[in-house]
Coordinates of C-alpha atoms in Angstrom, one line a residue:
X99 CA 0.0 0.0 0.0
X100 CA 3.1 2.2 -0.2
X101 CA 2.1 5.1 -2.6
X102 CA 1.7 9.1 -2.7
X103 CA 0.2 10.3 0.6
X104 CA -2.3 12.9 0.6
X105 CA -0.6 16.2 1.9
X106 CA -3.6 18.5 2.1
X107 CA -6.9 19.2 2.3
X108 CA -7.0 20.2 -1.3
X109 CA -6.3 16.2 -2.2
X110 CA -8.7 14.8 -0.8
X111 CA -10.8 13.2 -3.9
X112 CA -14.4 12.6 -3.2
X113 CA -16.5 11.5 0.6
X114 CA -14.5 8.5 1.2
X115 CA -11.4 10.5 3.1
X116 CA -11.1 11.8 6.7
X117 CA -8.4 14.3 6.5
X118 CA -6.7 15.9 9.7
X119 CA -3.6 17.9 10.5
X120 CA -2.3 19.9 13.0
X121 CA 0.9 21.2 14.1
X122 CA 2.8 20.1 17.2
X123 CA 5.6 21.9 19.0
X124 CA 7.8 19.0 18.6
X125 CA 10.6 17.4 16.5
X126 CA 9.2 15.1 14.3
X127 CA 11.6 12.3 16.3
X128 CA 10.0 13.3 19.0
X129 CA 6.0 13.2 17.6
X130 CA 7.0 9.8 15.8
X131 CA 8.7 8.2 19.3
X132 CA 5.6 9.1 21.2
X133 CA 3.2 7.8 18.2
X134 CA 5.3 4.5 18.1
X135 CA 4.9 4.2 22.0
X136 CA 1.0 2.0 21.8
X137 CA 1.5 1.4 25.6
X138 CA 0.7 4.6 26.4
X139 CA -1.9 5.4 23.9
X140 CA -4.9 4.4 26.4
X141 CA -3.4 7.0 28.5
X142 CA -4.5 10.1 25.7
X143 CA -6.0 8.5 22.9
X144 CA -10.0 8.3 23.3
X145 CA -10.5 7.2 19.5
X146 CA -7.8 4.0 19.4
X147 CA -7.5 3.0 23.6
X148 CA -5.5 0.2 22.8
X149 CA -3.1 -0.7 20.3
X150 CA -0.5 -3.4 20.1
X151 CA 1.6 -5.7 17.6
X152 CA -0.6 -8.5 17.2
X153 CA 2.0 -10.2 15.0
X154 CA 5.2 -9.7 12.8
X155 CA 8.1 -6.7 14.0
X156 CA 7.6 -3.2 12.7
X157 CA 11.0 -3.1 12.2
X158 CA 11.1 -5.5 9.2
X159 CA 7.8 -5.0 6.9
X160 CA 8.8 -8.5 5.4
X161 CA 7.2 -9.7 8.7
X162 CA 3.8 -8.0 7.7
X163 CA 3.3 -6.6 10.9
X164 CA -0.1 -7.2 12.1
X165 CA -1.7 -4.6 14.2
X166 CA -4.9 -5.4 17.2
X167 CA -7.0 -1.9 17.6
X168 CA -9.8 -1.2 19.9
X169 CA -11.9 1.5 18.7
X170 CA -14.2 3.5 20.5
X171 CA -15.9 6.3 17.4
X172 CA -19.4 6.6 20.3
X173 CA -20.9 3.7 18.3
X174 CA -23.6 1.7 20.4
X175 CA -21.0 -0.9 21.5
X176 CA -17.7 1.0 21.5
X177 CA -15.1 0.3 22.7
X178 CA -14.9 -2.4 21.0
X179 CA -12.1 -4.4 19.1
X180 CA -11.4 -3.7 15.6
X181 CA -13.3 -6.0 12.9
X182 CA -9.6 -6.7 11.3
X183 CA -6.1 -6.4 12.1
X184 CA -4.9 -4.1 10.2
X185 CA -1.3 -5.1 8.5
X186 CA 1.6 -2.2 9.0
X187 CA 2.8 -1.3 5.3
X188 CA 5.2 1.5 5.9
X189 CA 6.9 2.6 9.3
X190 CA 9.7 5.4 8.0
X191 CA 10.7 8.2 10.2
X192 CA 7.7 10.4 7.8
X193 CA 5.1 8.2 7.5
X194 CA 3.4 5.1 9.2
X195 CA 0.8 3.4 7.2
X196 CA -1.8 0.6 8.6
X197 CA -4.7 -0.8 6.5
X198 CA -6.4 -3.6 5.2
X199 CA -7.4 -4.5 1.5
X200 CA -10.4 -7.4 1.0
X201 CA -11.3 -7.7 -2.5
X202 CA -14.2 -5.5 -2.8
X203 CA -12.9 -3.0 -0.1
X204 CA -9.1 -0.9 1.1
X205 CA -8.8 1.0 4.3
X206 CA -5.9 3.0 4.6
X207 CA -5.1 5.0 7.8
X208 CA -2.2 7.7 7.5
X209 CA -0.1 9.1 9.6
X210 CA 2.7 11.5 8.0
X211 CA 5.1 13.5 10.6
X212 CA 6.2 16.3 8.6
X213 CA 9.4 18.5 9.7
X214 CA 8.4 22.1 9.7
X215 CA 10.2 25.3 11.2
X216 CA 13.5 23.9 10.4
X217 CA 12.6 20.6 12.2
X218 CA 11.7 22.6 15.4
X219 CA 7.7 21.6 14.6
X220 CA 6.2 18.5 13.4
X221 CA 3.0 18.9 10.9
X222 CA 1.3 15.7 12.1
X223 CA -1.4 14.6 9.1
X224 CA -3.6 11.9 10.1
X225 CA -6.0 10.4 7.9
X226 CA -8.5 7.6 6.7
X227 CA -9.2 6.2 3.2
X228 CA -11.3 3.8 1.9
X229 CA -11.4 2.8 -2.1
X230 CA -12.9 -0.3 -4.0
X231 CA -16.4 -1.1 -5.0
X232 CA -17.6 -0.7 -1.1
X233 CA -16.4 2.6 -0.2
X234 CA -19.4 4.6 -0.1
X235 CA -21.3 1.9 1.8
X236 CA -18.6 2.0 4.4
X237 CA -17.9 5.8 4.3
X238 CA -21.0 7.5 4.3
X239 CA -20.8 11.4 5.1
X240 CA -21.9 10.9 8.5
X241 CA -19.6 8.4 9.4
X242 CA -16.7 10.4 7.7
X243 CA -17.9 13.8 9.6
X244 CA -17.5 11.6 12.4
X245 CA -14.1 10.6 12.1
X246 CA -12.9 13.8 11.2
X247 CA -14.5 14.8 14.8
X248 CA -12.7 11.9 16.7
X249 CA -9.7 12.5 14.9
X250 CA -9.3 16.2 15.7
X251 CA -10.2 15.2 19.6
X252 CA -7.1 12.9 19.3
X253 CA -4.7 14.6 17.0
X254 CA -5.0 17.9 20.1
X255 CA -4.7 14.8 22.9
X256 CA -1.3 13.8 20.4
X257 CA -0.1 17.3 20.5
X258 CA -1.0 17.7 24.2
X259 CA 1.0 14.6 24.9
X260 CA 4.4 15.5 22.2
X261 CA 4.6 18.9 23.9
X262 CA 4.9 17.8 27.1
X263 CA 7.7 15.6 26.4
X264 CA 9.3 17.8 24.2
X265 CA 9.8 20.5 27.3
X266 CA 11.8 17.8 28.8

């Protein structure tokens, strides 16, 4: 699923996308250690409570690391665990990439830690996509309003988090 990441708002092609950025007073080393620390994410994150390596190293792709989620978007039974484990398809010091593709459906979830202010700042882009011949089923408008919401409650919990640790 390695490919051209959405960078703006302005890219975002159609209702199947949940775009969110927003910029944290932090290296990007510092944004991306705190991301890649899951133990702690039940500690800030509201929208993902628990994340861990189900399978495989995130080190070394060729192990197709395997990811467990619990999700909690205010849905009737939320939290609840994820519907799939979502494989790991890029973990680079700019971007980590989890997803799934069935045949009719492709989730992508994006997150992209980009180096502004002469690496002083981190512009932390977070977002969802769906494609295939389900997409619209799966991402109707209120659902996608809806992750856009969640998201923004946990990208300011993200920054909250980075730029307390950053002060260190």
């Amino acid at each position: 699923m390695k490919n051209n990441y959405i960078r703006q708002l302005s890219e975002v092609k159609g209702d199947t996308t949940a775009f969110t950025e927003i910029i944290i007073n932090a290296t990007p080393e510092v944004v991306r250690a705190a991301f890649l620390d899951f133990k702690k994410w039940g500690e800030w994150n509201t929208v993902f409570p628990k994340i861990e390596i189900k399978k495989g190293n995130l080190n070394n792709l060729d192990t197709k690391p395997t990811l467990g989620l619990v999700l909690d978007f205010g849905r009737k039974n939320d939290p609840a665990p994820a519907p799939v484990n979502p494989r790991v398809y890029e973990n680079s010091p700019e971007v980590f990439n989890w997803g799934f593709k069935w045949g009719i459906l492709t989730a992508e979830h994006v997150h992209i830690f980009e180096s502004i202010n002469s690496g002083k700042n981190t512009r932390f882009i977070n977002y969802e996509r769906m494609s295939g011949l389900m997409k619209s089923l799966v991402m109707k408008p209120e659902m996608r309003e809806n992750m856009i919401a969640k998201y923004n409650t946990m990208n300011t919990a993200f920054k909250n988090v980075c730029e307390a640790q950053q002060s260190f």
